[in-house]
Amino acid sequence: MVTRRTVLAAIGIAAYPAKLFASTADTIIPLWPATPPGGGGPAGPVNESARGAISNIGVPSMEVFQPEKPNGAAVLVAAGGGYKRIEMKKEALSAARWLTGRGFTVFTLTYRLPGEGWHAGPLAPLQDAQRALRLIRQNAGRFQVDPERLGVLGFSAGGHLLGMASVRSAFPSYERIDAVDSLSARPSFSALIYPIITLEPPYDHTSTRRILIGTHPSPERSAEWSVQTHVRDGCPAMFLVQAQDDPISDPANTRIMADACKRAGIPVELHQLASGGHGFGMGEKDTPTGLWPDYFSAWLAPFTSAAPARR
């Protein structure tokens, strides 16, 4: 069994601050048996900001949060941060608390940041997300989860990442390294919260676009790294949330994604909130952002039973 102590001993105590990653199941699962695909990456411990955002990630991994009363479903969570950092405390850990309180087993993803010297470049975080989904399925028995009820929840750039993982689950982002990679990387459901969806003009002013594909990408490159261009029949059902006054991810992002899903016949539910800006995580009480978790809870209901309804 790989525990927090095992990983801390391998990569250094400072790399995973205990106060940031405190969980009910202190289990950390490294994503790769050795060096991640392509190699490279930063040296030294993980950096943690005062608000609980992390960067300088040399060992991509997942931490497992197990509920007191599991419903058998699992969710992989990816926080945002413009691919410059990962907002673990504000987004991933608050989502983990909310989900475990409703019976979901949660895996929070610490993914590689492309600007930190990884030779795989923009593929690095997608490789991590695909590998994470496969590892969860491999460990389904260990954590008592149904591999057919494995969804994703992504915020901002984490929404872009898990959006790409949702619509490009069959894309071979790395060469197979072991038996884990024979498993499916397709999520059963996908929730994207104030996500970056398109990297195409006129919505290409984001850090996500700059870090992934540069300052002056070609139209073909911009389309390749936009989530909506890969929506096809067979993609998972989508749940989308965004505030209408979002200053970072233009509100057109979720409308573009919803339209792409409808054209492909993918079930989609879109909630555009009256206000809330960007980065509101699980929402704030007595504001429009405080409503979306209730919508999400209702949308998740079919996945909480042993035989979820087909969407």
Tab-separated table of C-alpha atoms in Angstrom:
chain	number	residue	atom	x	y	z
A	1	MET	CA	0.000	0.000	0.000
A	2	VAL	CA	1.265	3.447	-0.881
A	3	THR	CA	0.594	5.848	1.976
A	4	ARG	CA	1.447	9.463	2.606
A	5	ARG	CA	4.422	8.344	4.699
A	6	THR	CA	5.796	6.276	1.814
A	7	VAL	CA	5.558	9.145	-0.634
A	8	LEU	CA	6.890	11.718	1.810
A	9	ALA	CA	9.882	9.539	2.484
A	10	ALA	CA	10.526	9.271	-1.245
A	11	ILE	CA	10.120	12.888	-2.256
A	12	GLY	CA	10.735	14.892	0.880
A	13	ILE	CA	8.473	16.059	3.700
A	14	ALA	CA	8.193	19.613	2.372
A	15	ALA	CA	6.816	18.431	-0.952
A	16	TYR	CA	3.358	17.657	0.488
A	17	PRO	CA	2.496	19.971	3.397
A	18	ALA	CA	0.431	18.038	5.927
A	19	LYS	CA	-1.822	20.982	6.689
A	20	LEU	CA	-2.769	21.256	3.019
A	21	PHE	CA	-3.376	17.601	2.293
A	22	ALA	CA	-4.987	16.440	5.536
A	23	SER	CA	-7.592	13.809	4.616
A	24	THR	CA	-9.598	10.990	6.100
A	25	ALA	CA	-7.538	8.397	4.256
A	26	ASP	CA	-3.952	9.683	4.163
A	27	THR	CA	-3.325	7.740	0.907
A	28	ILE	CA	-1.310	9.231	-1.934
A	29	ILE	CA	-1.028	7.407	-5.253
A	30	PRO	CA	1.894	8.448	-7.492
A	31	LEU	CA	0.733	8.425	-11.105
A	32	TRP	CA	3.847	6.971	-12.674
A	33	PRO	CA	6.136	4.098	-11.563
A	34	ALA	CA	9.214	6.138	-12.470
A	35	THR	CA	9.852	9.327	-14.454
A	36	PRO	CA	6.688	10.667	-16.143
A	37	PRO	CA	6.524	10.399	-19.951
A	38	GLY	CA	9.127	12.567	-21.646
A	39	GLY	CA	11.015	13.411	-18.468
A	40	GLY	CA	12.114	16.836	-17.358
A	41	GLY	CA	10.335	18.808	-14.691
A	42	PRO	CA	11.312	20.965	-11.700
A	43	ALA	CA	13.644	20.164	-8.837
A	44	GLY	CA	13.051	20.685	-5.148
A	45	PRO	CA	9.901	20.555	-3.027
A	46	VAL	CA	6.436	21.683	-3.982
A	47	ASN	CA	5.808	25.384	-3.401
A	48	GLU	CA	2.695	26.306	-1.425
A	49	SER	CA	1.259	29.814	-1.383
A	50	ALA	CA	-0.397	31.442	1.617
A	51	ARG	CA	-3.788	30.600	0.151
A	52	GLY	CA	-2.976	26.942	-0.447
A	53	ALA	CA	-2.091	26.974	-4.143
A	54	ILE	CA	0.793	24.722	-5.187
A	55	SER	CA	3.416	24.774	-7.921
A	56	ASN	CA	6.883	23.313	-8.646
A	57	ILE	CA	5.331	19.878	-8.951
A	58	GLY	CA	7.911	17.178	-9.571
A	59	VAL	CA	5.829	14.117	-8.633
A	60	PRO	CA	2.309	14.058	-10.126
A	61	SER	CA	-0.063	12.110	-7.899
A	62	MET	CA	-3.557	11.704	-6.483
A	63	GLU	CA	-4.707	11.873	-2.883
A	64	VAL	CA	-7.675	9.760	-1.858
A	65	PHE	CA	-10.552	11.037	0.296
A	66	GLN	CA	-12.891	8.303	1.489
A	67	PRO	CA	-16.401	8.996	2.812
A	68	GLU	CA	-17.869	7.551	5.990
A	69	LYS	CA	-20.801	6.138	4.003
A	70	PRO	CA	-19.601	5.394	0.456
A	71	ASN	CA	-22.152	5.264	-2.362
A	72	GLY	CA	-19.780	3.372	-4.663
A	73	ALA	CA	-19.145	6.251	-7.063
A	74	ALA	CA	-15.840	8.100	-7.470
A	75	VAL	CA	-14.807	11.539	-8.691
A	76	LEU	CA	-11.435	12.762	-9.941
A	77	VAL	CA	-11.069	16.464	-9.056
A	78	ALA	CA	-8.713	18.943	-10.742
A	79	ALA	CA	-8.400	22.486	-9.447
A	80	GLY	CA	-7.476	25.423	-11.671
A	81	GLY	CA	-4.776	28.046	-11.619
A	82	GLY	CA	-4.152	28.829	-15.264
A	83	TYR	CA	-1.671	25.918	-15.567
A	84	LYS	CA	0.691	28.144	-13.513
A	85	ARG	CA	-0.353	26.700	-10.135
A	86	ILE	CA	-3.062	24.438	-8.709
A	87	GLU	CA	-5.608	25.963	-6.332
A	88	MET	CA	-5.759	22.916	-4.090
A	89	LYS	CA	-7.201	24.443	-0.934
A	90	LYS	CA	-9.779	26.751	-2.477
A	91	GLU	CA	-11.105	24.366	-5.113
A	92	ALA	CA	-9.932	20.751	-4.892
A	93	LEU	CA	-10.101	20.281	-1.134
A	94	SER	CA	-13.381	22.137	-0.714
A	95	ALA	CA	-14.858	19.977	-3.485
A	96	ALA	CA	-13.478	16.848	-1.802
A	97	ARG	CA	-15.181	17.765	1.472
A	98	TRP	CA	-18.487	18.412	-0.291
A	99	LEU	CA	-18.373	15.202	-2.322
A	100	THR	CA	-17.278	12.894	0.496
A	101	GLY	CA	-20.114	14.310	2.577
A	102	ARG	CA	-22.440	12.870	-0.070
A	103	GLY	CA	-20.804	9.472	-0.231
A	104	PHE	CA	-18.394	9.916	-3.152
A	105	THR	CA	-14.833	8.639	-2.978
A	106	VAL	CA	-12.644	11.505	-4.204
A	107	PHE	CA	-9.250	11.568	-5.867
A	108	THR	CA	-7.667	15.032	-5.996
A	109	LEU	CA	-5.218	15.379	-8.868
A	110	THR	CA	-1.799	16.983	-8.531
A	111	TYR	CA	-0.887	17.320	-12.194
A	112	ARG	CA	2.224	18.535	-13.972
A	113	LEU	CA	2.338	22.191	-14.987
A	114	PRO	CA	3.598	22.535	-18.586
A	115	GLY	CA	5.671	25.630	-17.864
A	116	GLU	CA	7.809	23.833	-15.282
A	117	GLY	CA	10.202	22.216	-17.717
A	118	TRP	CA	8.382	19.023	-18.652
A	119	HIS	CA	9.514	17.769	-22.038
A	120	ALA	CA	5.999	16.576	-22.875
A	121	GLY	CA	4.895	20.234	-22.870
A	122	PRO	CA	1.118	20.713	-23.072
A	123	LEU	CA	0.584	16.949	-23.164
A	124	ALA	CA	1.948	16.539	-19.624
A	125	PRO	CA	-1.243	17.372	-17.668
A	126	LEU	CA	-3.423	15.399	-20.094
A	127	GLN	CA	-1.137	12.395	-19.665
A	128	ASP	CA	-1.553	12.734	-15.900
A	129	ALA	CA	-5.344	12.966	-16.111
A	130	GLN	CA	-5.625	9.913	-18.365
A	131	ARG	CA	-3.261	7.922	-16.175
A	132	ALA	CA	-5.195	8.966	-13.054
A	133	LEU	CA	-8.499	7.705	-14.453
A	134	ARG	CA	-6.912	4.389	-15.363
A	135	LEU	CA	-5.295	4.039	-11.939
A	136	ILE	CA	-8.607	4.673	-10.203
A	137	ARG	CA	-10.144	1.865	-12.235
A	138	GLN	CA	-7.226	-0.413	-11.392
A	139	ASN	CA	-7.744	0.362	-7.687
A	140	ALA	CA	-11.544	0.195	-7.785
A	141	GLY	CA	-11.668	-2.894	-5.562
A	142	ARG	CA	-9.232	-1.458	-3.061
A	143	PHE	CA	-11.311	1.676	-2.589
A	144	GLN	CA	-14.685	-0.044	-3.064
A	145	VAL	CA	-15.808	2.032	-6.023
A	146	ASP	CA	-17.640	1.064	-9.185
A	147	PRO	CA	-15.327	1.665	-12.187
A	148	GLU	CA	-18.435	2.409	-14.266
A	149	ARG	CA	-19.364	5.264	-11.935
A	150	LEU	CA	-16.190	7.297	-12.166
A	151	GLY	CA	-16.638	10.977	-12.993
A	152	VAL	CA	-14.564	14.139	-13.120
A	153	LEU	CA	-14.945	17.610	-11.633
A	154	GLY	CA	-12.701	20.393	-12.929
A	155	PHE	CA	-12.417	24.085	-12.115
A	156	SER	CA	-11.099	26.768	-14.512
A	157	ALA	CA	-7.885	25.409	-16.119
A	158	GLY	CA	-8.646	22.160	-14.304
A	159	GLY	CA	-11.931	22.273	-16.198
A	160	HIS	CA	-9.991	22.586	-19.434
A	161	LEU	CA	-7.815	19.638	-18.429
A	162	LEU	CA	-10.682	17.345	-17.435
A	163	GLY	CA	-12.726	18.605	-20.366
A	164	MET	CA	-9.946	17.439	-22.683
A	165	ALA	CA	-9.710	14.156	-20.762
A	166	SER	CA	-13.478	13.724	-21.213
A	167	VAL	CA	-13.644	14.381	-24.935
A	168	ARG	CA	-10.274	12.828	-25.872
A	169	SER	CA	-10.307	9.750	-23.657
A	170	ALA	CA	-9.228	7.468	-26.522
A	171	PHE	CA	-6.380	9.765	-27.620
A	172	PRO	CA	-2.997	8.087	-26.918
A	173	SER	CA	-1.253	10.970	-25.162
A	174	TYR	CA	1.605	8.674	-24.083
A	175	GLU	CA	2.985	5.237	-24.932
A	176	ARG	CA	1.695	2.363	-22.835
A	177	ILE	CA	4.037	1.571	-19.956
A	178	ASP	CA	2.210	-1.185	-18.033
A	179	ALA	CA	-1.069	-3.074	-17.681
A	180	VAL	CA	-2.800	-0.036	-16.169
A	181	ASP	CA	-2.738	1.609	-19.579
A	182	SER	CA	-4.967	-1.076	-21.048
A	183	LEU	CA	-7.852	0.294	-18.958
A	184	SER	CA	-10.293	2.937	-20.142
A	185	ALA	CA	-9.574	6.613	-19.491
A	186	ARG	CA	-13.174	7.649	-20.231
A	187	PRO	CA	-15.062	9.286	-17.347
A	188	SER	CA	-18.679	8.251	-16.790
A	189	PHE	CA	-19.731	11.874	-16.212
A	190	SER	CA	-18.053	15.255	-16.386
A	191	ALA	CA	-18.648	18.486	-14.445
A	192	LEU	CA	-16.768	21.602	-15.543
A	193	ILE	CA	-17.008	24.709	-13.353
A	194	TYR	CA	-16.091	28.116	-14.860
A	195	PRO	CA	-13.896	26.164	-17.296
A	196	ILE	CA	-11.601	27.347	-20.021
A	197	ILE	CA	-13.082	25.599	-23.046
A	198	THR	CA	-11.912	27.343	-26.195
A	199	LEU	CA	-8.419	28.624	-26.973
A	200	GLU	CA	-9.617	30.218	-30.203
A	201	PRO	CA	-10.162	33.951	-30.868
A	202	PRO	CA	-11.793	36.062	-29.569
A	203	TYR	CA	-11.725	34.100	-26.297
A	204	ASP	CA	-8.005	33.314	-26.279
A	205	HIS	CA	-6.751	35.867	-23.755
A	206	THR	CA	-6.234	33.324	-20.971
A	207	SER	CA	-3.156	32.037	-19.201
A	208	THR	CA	-4.277	28.566	-20.282
A	209	ARG	CA	-3.811	29.477	-23.941
A	210	ARG	CA	-0.470	31.214	-23.394
A	211	ILE	CA	1.073	28.391	-21.391
A	212	LEU	CA	-0.257	25.518	-23.475
A	213	ILE	CA	0.206	26.781	-27.018
A	214	GLY	CA	2.118	30.059	-26.834
A	215	THR	CA	1.567	33.691	-27.692
A	216	HIS	CA	0.870	33.368	-31.418
A	217	PRO	CA	-0.511	29.869	-32.082
A	218	SER	CA	-1.764	28.817	-35.492
A	219	PRO	CA	-5.529	28.408	-35.978
A	220	GLU	CA	-4.968	24.657	-36.223
A	221	ARG	CA	-3.104	24.587	-32.911
A	222	SER	CA	-5.771	26.665	-31.201
A	223	ALA	CA	-8.484	24.310	-32.427
A	224	GLU	CA	-6.495	21.220	-31.416
A	225	TRP	CA	-6.316	22.392	-27.795
A	226	SER	CA	-9.909	23.628	-27.562
A	227	VAL	CA	-12.254	21.244	-25.784
A	228	GLN	CA	-15.334	21.834	-27.934
A	229	THR	CA	-13.662	20.770	-31.183
A	230	HIS	CA	-13.330	17.197	-29.899
A	231	VAL	CA	-16.895	16.629	-28.693
A	232	ARG	CA	-18.251	13.520	-30.373
A	233	ASP	CA	-20.895	10.869	-29.856
A	234	GLY	CA	-19.823	8.738	-26.914
A	235	CYS	CA	-18.482	11.564	-24.768
A	236	PRO	CA	-19.772	11.578	-21.159
A	237	ALA	CA	-22.733	13.649	-20.004
A	238	MET	CA	-21.719	17.199	-19.137
A	239	PHE	CA	-22.628	19.547	-16.277
A	240	LEU	CA	-21.494	23.144	-16.779
A	241	VAL	CA	-21.485	26.147	-14.431
A	242	GLN	CA	-20.287	29.700	-14.984
A	243	ALA	CA	-21.055	33.202	-13.753
A	244	GLN	CA	-22.221	35.700	-16.342
A	245	ASP	CA	-19.698	38.259	-15.036
A	246	ASP	CA	-16.671	35.942	-15.190
A	247	PRO	CA	-13.675	38.193	-16.030
A	248	ILE	CA	-11.197	35.346	-16.662
A	249	SER	CA	-13.076	32.737	-18.670
A	250	ASP	CA	-15.507	34.510	-20.965
A	251	PRO	CA	-19.064	33.235	-20.275
A	252	ALA	CA	-19.159	32.207	-23.932
A	253	ASN	CA	-16.966	29.239	-22.959
A	254	THR	CA	-19.745	27.235	-21.350
A	255	ARG	CA	-22.243	28.223	-24.044
A	256	ILE	CA	-19.820	27.009	-26.719
A	257	MET	CA	-19.393	23.720	-24.876
A	258	ALA	CA	-23.129	23.260	-24.354
A	259	ASP	CA	-23.780	23.889	-28.041
A	260	ALA	CA	-21.104	21.374	-29.051
A	261	CYS	CA	-22.664	18.749	-26.766
A	262	LYS	CA	-26.131	19.351	-28.162
A	263	ARG	CA	-24.882	18.983	-31.738
A	264	ALA	CA	-23.231	15.673	-30.827
A	265	GLY	CA	-26.253	14.381	-28.916
A	266	ILE	CA	-24.435	14.469	-25.563
A	267	PRO	CA	-26.658	15.171	-22.530
A	268	VAL	CA	-25.680	18.555	-21.113
A	269	GLU	CA	-26.907	20.788	-18.318
A	270	LEU	CA	-25.736	24.408	-18.242
A	271	HIS	CA	-26.170	26.845	-15.367
A	272	GLN	CA	-25.085	30.431	-15.987
A	273	LEU	CA	-25.227	32.277	-12.679
A	274	ALA	CA	-26.247	35.933	-12.458
A	275	SER	CA	-22.964	36.903	-10.782
A	276	GLY	CA	-19.990	35.471	-8.975
A	277	GLY	CA	-16.964	36.246	-11.120
A	278	HIS	CA	-14.301	33.569	-11.333
A	279	GLY	CA	-12.767	31.180	-8.840
A	280	PHE	CA	-15.726	30.779	-6.490
A	281	GLY	CA	-15.098	27.094	-5.859
A	282	MET	CA	-18.054	25.396	-4.227
A	283	GLY	CA	-19.821	28.735	-3.954
A	284	GLU	CA	-20.569	31.314	-1.295
A	285	LYS	CA	-23.658	31.275	0.884
A	286	ASP	CA	-26.389	33.817	0.101
A	287	THR	CA	-24.969	34.575	-3.348
A	288	PRO	CA	-25.839	33.149	-6.775
A	289	THR	CA	-22.728	30.947	-6.579
A	290	GLY	CA	-24.148	29.232	-3.508
A	291	LEU	CA	-26.845	27.674	-5.671
A	292	TRP	CA	-24.785	25.560	-8.007
A	293	PRO	CA	-23.899	22.735	-5.587
A	294	ASP	CA	-27.618	22.036	-5.166
A	295	TYR	CA	-28.031	21.814	-8.938
A	296	PHE	CA	-24.991	19.547	-9.062
A	297	SER	CA	-26.315	17.307	-6.302
A	298	ALA	CA	-29.536	16.737	-8.236
A	299	TRP	CA	-27.620	16.068	-11.459
A	300	LEU	CA	-25.381	13.524	-9.699
A	301	ALA	CA	-28.298	11.540	-8.273
A	302	PRO	CA	-28.363	8.872	-11.035
A	303	PHE	CA	-24.724	8.041	-10.307
A	304	THR	CA	-25.207	7.420	-6.602
A	305	SER	CA	-27.015	4.109	-7.094
A	306	ALA	CA	-25.530	0.774	-8.107
A	307	ALA	CA	-27.356	0.888	-11.447
A	308	PRO	CA	-27.164	4.539	-12.557
A	309	ALA	CA	-29.618	5.778	-15.120
A	310	ARG	CA	-28.242	6.110	-18.634
A	311	ARG	CA	-27.760	9.720	-19.668
